[in-house]
Coordinates of C-alpha atoms and ligand atoms in Angstrom, one line a residue:
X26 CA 20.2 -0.5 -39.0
X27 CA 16.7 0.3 -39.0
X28 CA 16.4 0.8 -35.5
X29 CA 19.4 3.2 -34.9
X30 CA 17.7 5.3 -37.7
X31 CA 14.7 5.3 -35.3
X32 CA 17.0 6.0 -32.3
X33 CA 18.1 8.8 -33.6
X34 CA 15.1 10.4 -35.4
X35 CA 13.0 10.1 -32.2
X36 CA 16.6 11.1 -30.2
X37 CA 16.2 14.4 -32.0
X38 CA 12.3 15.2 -31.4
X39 CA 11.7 14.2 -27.9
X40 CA 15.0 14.2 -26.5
X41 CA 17.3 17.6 -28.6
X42 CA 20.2 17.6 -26.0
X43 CA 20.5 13.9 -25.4
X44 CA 23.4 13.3 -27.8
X45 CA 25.2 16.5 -27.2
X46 CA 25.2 15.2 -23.5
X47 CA 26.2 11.8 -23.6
X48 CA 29.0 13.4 -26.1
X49 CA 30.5 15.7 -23.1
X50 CA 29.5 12.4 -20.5
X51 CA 32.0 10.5 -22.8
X52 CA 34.7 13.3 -22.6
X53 CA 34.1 13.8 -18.4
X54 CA 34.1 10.4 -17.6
X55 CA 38.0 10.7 -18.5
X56 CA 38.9 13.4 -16.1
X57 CA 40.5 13.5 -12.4
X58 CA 38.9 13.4 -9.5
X59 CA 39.9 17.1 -8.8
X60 CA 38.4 18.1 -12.2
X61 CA 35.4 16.4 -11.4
X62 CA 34.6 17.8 -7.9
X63 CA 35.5 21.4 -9.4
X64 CA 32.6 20.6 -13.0
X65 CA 30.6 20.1 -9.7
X66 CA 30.7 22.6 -8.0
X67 CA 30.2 25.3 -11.1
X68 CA 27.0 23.2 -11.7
X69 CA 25.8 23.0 -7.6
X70 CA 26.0 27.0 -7.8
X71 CA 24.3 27.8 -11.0
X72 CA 22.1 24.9 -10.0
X73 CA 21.0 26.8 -6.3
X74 CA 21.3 30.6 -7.9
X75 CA 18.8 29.0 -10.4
X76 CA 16.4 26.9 -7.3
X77 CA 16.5 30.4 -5.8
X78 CA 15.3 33.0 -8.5
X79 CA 12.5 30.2 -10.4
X80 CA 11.3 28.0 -6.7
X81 CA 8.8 29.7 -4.6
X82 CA 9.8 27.1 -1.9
X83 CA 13.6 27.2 -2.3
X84 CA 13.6 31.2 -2.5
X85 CA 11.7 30.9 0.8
X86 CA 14.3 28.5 2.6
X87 CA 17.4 30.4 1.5
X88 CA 16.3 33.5 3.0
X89 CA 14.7 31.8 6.1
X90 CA 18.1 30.3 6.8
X91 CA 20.4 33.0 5.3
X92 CA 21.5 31.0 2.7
X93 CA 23.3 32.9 -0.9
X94 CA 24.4 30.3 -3.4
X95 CA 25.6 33.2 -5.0
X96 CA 28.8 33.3 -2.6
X97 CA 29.3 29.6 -2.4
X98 CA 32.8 28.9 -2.3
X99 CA 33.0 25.3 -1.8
X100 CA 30.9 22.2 -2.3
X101 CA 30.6 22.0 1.2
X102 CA 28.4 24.9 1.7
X103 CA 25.8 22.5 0.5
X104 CA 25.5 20.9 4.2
X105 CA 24.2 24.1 5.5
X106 CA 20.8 23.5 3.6
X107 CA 18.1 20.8 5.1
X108 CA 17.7 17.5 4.4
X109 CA 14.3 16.9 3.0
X110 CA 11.9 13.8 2.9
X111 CA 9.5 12.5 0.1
X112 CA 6.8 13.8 2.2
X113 CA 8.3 16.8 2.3
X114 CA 8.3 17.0 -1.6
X115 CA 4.8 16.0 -2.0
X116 CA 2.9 18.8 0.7
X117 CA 5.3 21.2 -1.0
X118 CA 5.6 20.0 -4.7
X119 CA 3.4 23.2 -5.8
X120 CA 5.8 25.6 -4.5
X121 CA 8.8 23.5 -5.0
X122 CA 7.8 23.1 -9.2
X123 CA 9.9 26.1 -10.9
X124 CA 7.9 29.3 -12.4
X125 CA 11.0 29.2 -15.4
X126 CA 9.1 29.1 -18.9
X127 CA 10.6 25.9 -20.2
X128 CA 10.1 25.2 -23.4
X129 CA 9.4 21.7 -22.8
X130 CA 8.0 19.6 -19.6
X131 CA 7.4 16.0 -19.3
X132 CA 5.1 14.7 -16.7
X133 CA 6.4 12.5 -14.1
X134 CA 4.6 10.9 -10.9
X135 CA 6.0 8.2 -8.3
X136 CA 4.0 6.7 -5.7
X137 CA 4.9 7.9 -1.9
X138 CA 5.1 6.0 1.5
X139 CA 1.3 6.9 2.6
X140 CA -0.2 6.7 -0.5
X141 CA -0.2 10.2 -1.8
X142 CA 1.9 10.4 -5.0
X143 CA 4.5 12.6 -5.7
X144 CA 4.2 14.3 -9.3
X145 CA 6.5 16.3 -10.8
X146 CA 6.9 17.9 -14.1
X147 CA 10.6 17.7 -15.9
X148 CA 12.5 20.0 -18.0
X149 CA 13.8 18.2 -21.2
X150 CA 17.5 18.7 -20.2
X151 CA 16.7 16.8 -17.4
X152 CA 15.0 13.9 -18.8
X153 CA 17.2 13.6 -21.8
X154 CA 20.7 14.0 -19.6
X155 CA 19.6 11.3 -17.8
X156 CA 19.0 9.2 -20.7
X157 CA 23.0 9.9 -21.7
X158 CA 24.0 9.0 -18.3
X159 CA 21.7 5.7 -19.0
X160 CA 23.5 4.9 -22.2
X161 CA 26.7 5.8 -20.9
X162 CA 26.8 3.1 -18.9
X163 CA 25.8 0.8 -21.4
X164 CA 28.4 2.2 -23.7
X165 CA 30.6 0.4 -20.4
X166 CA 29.0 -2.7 -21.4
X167 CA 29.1 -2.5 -25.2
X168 CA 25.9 -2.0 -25.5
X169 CA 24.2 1.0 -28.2
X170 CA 21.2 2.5 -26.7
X171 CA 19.3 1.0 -30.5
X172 CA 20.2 -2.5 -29.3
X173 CA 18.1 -4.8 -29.3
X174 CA 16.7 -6.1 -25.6
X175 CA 14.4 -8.1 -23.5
X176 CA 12.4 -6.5 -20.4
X177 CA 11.1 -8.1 -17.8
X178 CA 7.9 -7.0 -16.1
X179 CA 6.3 -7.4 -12.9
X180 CA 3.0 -6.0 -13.9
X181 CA -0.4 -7.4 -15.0
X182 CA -1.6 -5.5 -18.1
X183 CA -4.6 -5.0 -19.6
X184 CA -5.2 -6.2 -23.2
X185 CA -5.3 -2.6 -24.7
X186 CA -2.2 -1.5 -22.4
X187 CA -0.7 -4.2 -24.0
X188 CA -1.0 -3.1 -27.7
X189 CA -0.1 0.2 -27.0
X190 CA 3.2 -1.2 -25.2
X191 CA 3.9 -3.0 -27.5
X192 CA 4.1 -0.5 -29.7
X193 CA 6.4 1.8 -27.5
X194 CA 8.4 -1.3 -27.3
X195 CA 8.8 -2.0 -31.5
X196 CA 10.1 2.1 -31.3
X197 CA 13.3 1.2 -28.9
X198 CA 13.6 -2.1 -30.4
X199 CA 12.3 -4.2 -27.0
X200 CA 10.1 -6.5 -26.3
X201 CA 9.3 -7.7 -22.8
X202 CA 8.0 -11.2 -20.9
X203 CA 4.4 -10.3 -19.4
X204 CA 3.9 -13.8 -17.6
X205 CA 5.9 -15.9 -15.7
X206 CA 4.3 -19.3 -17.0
X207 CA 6.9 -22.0 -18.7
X208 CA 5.5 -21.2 -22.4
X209 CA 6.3 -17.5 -21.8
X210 CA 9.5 -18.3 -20.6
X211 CA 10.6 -20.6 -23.0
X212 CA 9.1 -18.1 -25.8
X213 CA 11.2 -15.1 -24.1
X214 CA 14.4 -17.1 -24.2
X215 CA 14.0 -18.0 -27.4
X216 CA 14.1 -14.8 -28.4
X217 CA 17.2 -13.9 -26.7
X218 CA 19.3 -15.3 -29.0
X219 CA 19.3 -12.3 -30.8
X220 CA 19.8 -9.5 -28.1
X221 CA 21.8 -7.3 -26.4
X222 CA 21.1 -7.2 -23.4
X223 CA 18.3 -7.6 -21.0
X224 CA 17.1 -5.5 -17.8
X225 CA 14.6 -5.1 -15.3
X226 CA 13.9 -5.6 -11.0
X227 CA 17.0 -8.1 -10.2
X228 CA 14.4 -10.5 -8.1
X229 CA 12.4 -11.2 -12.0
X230 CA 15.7 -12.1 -13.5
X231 CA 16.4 -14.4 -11.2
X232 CA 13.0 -16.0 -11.0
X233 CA 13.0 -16.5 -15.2
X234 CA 16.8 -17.7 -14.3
X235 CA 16.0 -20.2 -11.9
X236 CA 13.1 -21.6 -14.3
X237 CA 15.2 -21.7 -17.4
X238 CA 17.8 -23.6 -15.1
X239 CA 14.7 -26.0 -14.2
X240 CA 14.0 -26.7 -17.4
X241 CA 16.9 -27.0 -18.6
X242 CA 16.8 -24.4 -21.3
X243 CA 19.5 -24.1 -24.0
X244 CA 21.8 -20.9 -22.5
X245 CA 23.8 -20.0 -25.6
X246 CA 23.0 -16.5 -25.5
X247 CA 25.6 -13.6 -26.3
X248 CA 24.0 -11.2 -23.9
X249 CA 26.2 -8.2 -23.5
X250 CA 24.2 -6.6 -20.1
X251 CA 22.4 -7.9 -17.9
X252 CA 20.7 -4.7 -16.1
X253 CA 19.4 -4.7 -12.5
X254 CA 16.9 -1.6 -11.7
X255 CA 14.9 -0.4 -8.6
X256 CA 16.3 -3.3 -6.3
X257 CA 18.9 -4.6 -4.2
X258 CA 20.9 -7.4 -6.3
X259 CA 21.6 -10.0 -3.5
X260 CA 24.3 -12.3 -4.0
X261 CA 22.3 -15.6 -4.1
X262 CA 20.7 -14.3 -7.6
X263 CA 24.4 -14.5 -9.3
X264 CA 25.4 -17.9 -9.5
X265 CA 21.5 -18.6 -11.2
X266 CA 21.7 -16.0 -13.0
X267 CA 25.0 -16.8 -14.8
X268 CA 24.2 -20.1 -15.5
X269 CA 21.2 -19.1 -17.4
X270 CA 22.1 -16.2 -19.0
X271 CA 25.6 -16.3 -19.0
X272 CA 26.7 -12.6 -17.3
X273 CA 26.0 -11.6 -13.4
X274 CA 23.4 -9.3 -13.3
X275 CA 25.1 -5.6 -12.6
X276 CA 23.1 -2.4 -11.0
X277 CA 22.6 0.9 -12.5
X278 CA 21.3 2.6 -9.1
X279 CA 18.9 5.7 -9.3
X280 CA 14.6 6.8 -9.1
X281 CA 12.5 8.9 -10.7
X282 CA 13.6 11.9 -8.4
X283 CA 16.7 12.0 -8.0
X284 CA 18.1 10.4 -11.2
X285 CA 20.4 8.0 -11.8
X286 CA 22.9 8.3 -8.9
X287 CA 25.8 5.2 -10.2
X288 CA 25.8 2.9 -12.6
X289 CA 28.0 -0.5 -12.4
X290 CA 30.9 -0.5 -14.4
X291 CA 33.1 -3.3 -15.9
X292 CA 35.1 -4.3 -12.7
X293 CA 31.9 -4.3 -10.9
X294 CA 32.2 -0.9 -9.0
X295 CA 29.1 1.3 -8.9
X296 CA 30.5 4.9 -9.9
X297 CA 28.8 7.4 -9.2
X298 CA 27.6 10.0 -11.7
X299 CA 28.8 12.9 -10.7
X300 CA 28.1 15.2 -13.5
X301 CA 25.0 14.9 -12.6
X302 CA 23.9 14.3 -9.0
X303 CA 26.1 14.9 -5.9
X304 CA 25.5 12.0 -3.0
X305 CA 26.4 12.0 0.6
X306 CA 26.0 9.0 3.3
X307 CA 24.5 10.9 6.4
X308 CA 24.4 8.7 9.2
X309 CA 24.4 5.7 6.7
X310 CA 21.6 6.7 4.5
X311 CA 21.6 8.5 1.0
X312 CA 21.1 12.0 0.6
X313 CA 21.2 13.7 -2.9
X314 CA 20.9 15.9 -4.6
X315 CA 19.9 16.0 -8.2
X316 CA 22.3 19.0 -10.6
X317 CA 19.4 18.3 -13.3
X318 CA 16.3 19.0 -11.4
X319 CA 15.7 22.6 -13.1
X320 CA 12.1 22.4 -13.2
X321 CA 11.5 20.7 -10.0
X322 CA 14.6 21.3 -7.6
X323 CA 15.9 18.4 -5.7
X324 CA 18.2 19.2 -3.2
X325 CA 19.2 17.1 -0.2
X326 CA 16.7 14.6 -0.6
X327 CA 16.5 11.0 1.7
X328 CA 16.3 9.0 -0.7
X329 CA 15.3 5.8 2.0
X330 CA 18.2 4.2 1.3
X331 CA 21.2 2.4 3.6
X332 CA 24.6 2.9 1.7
X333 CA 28.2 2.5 2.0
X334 CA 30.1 4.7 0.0
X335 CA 33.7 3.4 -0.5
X336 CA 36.7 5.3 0.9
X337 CA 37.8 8.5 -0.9
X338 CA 41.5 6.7 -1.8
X339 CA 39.6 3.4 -3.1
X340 CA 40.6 3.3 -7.1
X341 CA 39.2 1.3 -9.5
X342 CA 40.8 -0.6 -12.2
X343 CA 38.5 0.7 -14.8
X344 CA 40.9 3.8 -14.6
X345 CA 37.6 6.3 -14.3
X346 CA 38.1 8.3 -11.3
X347 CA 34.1 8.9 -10.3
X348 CA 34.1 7.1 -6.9
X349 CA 32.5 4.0 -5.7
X350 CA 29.4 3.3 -4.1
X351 CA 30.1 0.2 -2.2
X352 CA 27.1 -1.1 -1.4
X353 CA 23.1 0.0 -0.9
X354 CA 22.4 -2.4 1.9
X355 CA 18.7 -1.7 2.1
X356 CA 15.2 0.2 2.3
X357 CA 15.0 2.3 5.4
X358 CA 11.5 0.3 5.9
X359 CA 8.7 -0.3 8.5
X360 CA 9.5 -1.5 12.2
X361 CA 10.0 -4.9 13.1
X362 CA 7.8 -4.9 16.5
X363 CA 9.6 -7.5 19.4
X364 CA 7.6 -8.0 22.6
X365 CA 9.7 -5.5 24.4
X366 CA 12.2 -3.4 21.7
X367 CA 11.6 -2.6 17.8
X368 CA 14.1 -3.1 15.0
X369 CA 14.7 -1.8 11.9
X370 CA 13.7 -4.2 8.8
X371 CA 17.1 -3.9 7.7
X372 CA 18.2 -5.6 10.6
X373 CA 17.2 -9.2 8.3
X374 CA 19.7 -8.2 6.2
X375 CA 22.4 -8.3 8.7
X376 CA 21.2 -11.9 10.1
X377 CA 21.2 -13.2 6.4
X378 CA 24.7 -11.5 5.3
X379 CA 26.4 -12.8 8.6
X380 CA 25.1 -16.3 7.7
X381 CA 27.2 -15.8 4.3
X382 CA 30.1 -14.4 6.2
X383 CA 30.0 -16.6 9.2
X384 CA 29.1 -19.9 7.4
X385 CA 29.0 -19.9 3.8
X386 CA 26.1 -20.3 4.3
X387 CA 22.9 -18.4 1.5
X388 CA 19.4 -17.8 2.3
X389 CA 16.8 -16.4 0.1
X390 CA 13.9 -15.0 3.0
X391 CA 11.0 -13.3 3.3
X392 CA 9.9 -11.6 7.1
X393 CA 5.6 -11.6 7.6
X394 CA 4.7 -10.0 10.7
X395 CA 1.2 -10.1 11.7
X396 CA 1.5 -10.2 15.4
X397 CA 3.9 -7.9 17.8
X398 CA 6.4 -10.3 19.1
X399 CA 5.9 -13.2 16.4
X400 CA 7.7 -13.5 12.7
X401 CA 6.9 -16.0 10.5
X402 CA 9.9 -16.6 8.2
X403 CA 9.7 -17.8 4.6
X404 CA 12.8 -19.9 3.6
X405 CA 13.1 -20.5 -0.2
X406 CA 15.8 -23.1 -0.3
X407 CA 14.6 -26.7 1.4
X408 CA 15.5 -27.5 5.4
X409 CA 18.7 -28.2 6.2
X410 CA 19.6 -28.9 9.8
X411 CA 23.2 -27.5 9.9
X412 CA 21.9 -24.4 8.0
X413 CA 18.9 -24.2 10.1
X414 CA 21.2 -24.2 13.5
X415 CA 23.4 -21.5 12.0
X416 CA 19.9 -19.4 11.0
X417 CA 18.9 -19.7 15.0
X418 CA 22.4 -18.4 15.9
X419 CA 22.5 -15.6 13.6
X420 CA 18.6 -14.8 14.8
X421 CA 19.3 -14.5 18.6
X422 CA 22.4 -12.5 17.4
X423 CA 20.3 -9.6 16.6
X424 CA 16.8 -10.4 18.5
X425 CA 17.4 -12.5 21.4
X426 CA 14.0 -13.9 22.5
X427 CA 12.2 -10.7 22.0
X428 CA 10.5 -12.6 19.0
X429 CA 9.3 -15.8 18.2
X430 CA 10.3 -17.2 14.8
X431 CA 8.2 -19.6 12.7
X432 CA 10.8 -21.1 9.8
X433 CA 9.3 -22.7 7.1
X434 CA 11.5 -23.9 4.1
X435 CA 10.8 -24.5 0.3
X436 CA 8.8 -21.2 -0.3
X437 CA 8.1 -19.7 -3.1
X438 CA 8.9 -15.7 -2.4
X439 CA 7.9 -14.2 -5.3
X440 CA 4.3 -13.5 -6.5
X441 CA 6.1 -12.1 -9.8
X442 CA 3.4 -8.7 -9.1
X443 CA 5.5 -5.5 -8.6
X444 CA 9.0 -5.6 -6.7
X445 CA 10.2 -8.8 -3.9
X446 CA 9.6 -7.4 -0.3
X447 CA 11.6 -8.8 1.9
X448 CA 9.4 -7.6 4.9
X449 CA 6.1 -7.7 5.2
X450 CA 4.0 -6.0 8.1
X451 CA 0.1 -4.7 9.1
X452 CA 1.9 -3.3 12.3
X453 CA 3.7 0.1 12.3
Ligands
LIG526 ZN1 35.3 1.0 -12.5

């Protein structure tokens, strides 16, 4: 087992407390609810004491609003702090970044809504906890962090990213499908009859699914995991995605900032991590806050996300106690701009769920808006008049004439660059 040798030798350089962590993550994921919420609590309040004495920003705050995490005495006390945006983090990110002398701190930089990016540097603890929560969910799955596995991605590369990649790639025993062409695919498949398990953005996977299903590709793979990252799984990718692969594609849910918040377990519930990261729905969007973010305190951050968490009695059959994310329905995105009102983008989502619920009925779309008033919808499944009645219903549902809809069937969504939108605007 060459590559669990290098696992583990690399493990102990870059990542020390990685192992000792998923070790205790192993332990915790058997406790109660109640012991759970109290390990939370203990870590919020060292977490804030520690925000206070090494954040300019935080130190600031806490005495602006009379705030002492010192005398916290339930996890509730956390509500009295703001809720804070991306844009927030990035004006502020100088102040925010702790003054602790860590002994190590990895670089880290995501992009933001207007452009500006948000970077961030990371303690070790926090990167390599992370990890363990990572692999603990594999462990779920069966899968060993060493494992073999294919990865799918959505960027063009030049040649000399592509050697150094690829070298990254030999060290945690991956290799990855770089074009979406039918030798590629047919090379990356072939490949997967020795793996573990494959990952990436859900709307790839279902692309390479749908084109192994085309061509009619043998599918006798043992995959263990299928891994969905960074985007809403929608129910139409199963069904192609089990035929091709074998295995429904599950979610691990998270970003760069705040971690990763649940991670799909065998049943099919998201649970959430709570050793690590605390979430709230507030007015039906995420909130969270991040127990690892030492070096760079994350606390109450909109995350941009519609959820549904599921009620505090809901149990799953796994037997862990972490609850359940139900569902994460959608970006909180741009404006949809009607003649006379606007609607939220998410507001598709509703018109192509209630055509599942309503009339059995699956879409895959994509919104362009160009003009105020005027939508030009991308279908990718072919006309069907019954189907197309039920769209027009669902539509004047939600938008009544305020917009004009062009429908045009037997598109091809994806341009296999970066992540699916499912809106696209130059208004807002
Ligand atoms: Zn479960």
């Amino acid at each position: 087992m060459i590559h669990k040798l290098i696992f583990k030798l690399g493990t102990k350089r870059r990542n020390p407390s990685l192992l000792p962590y998923y070790d205790f993550l192993k332990q915790s994921e058997k406790k109660s609810y109640e012991e759970l919420l109290q390990y939370q609590f203990e870590k919020l309040k060292d977490f804030l004491v520690f925000a206070e004495s090494y954040s300019i920003y935080y130190k600031k705050l806490f005495e602006n609003i009379g705030f002492d995490p010192k005398t916290m005495t339930t996890l509730a006390d956390l509500e009295k702090l703001p809720i804070i945006s991306k844009n927030d983090l990035i004006k502020h990110s100088k102040e925010i970044q702790s003054t602790f002398a860590f002994n190590k701190l990895l670089y880290s930089e995501t992009s933001g809504t207007s452009g500006q990016p948000l970077t961030m540097y990371r303690n070790e603890e926090w990167d390599s906890h992370n990890r363990a929560t990572m692999f603990r969910g594999y462990s779920w799955h069966g899968v060993q962090p060493w494992d073999r596995n294919g990865y799918f991605w959505g960027y063009n590369f030049s040649f000399k990213q592509r050697i150094k990649t690829q070298a990254l790639d030999f060290l945690q025993n991956r290799f990855r499908i770089f074009n979406y062409n039918d030798d590629s695919i047919i090379r990356f498949t072939k490949k997967l009859k020795k793996t573990k398990y494959i990952h990436g953005y859900s709307s790839m996977i279902y692309e390479v699914a749908k084109r192994v299903n085309q061509l009619g590709l043998d599918g006798a793979f043992n995959l263990k995991m299928i891994k969905g990252t960074s985007e809403k799984i929608y129910p139409s990718y199963q069904n192609e995605v089990q035929k091709a692969f074998g295995k429904k594609i599950i979610s691990e849910y998270g970003a760069a900032e705040s971690g990763i918040i649940a991670f799909e377990c065998k049943q099919g519930s998201m649970h959430l991590n709570m050793e690590g990261v605390i979430l709230e729905e507030v007015d039906g969007e995420a909130v969270v806050t991040n127990l690892l973010s030492k070096s760079f305190p994350i606390i109450r951050y909109k995350l941009g996300d519609y959820i549904k968490l599921a009620p505090q009695d809901y149990k799953c059959n796994c037997g862990m106690n972490a609850p359940v994310l139900l569902e994460i329905e959608g970006r909180v995105g741009k404006k949809v701009i009607g003649k006379v009102n606007n609607y939220p983008s998410l507001t598709f989502y509703y018109v192509f769920k209630n055509l599942v619920l309503n009339h059995d009925v699956t879409l895959n779309y994509q919104a362009v808006q160009d003009v105020p008033g005027e939508i030009l919808l991308k279908i990718e499944q072919e006309f069907n008049e019954e189907n197309h009645k039920f769209l027009l219903v669902e539509i004047k549902k939600y938008f009544g004439s305020d917009i004009d809809f062009t429908i045009q069937y037997g598109e091809k969504l994806h341009a296999m660059e970066g992540k699916l939108k499912d809106f696209i605007t130059v208004l807002d």
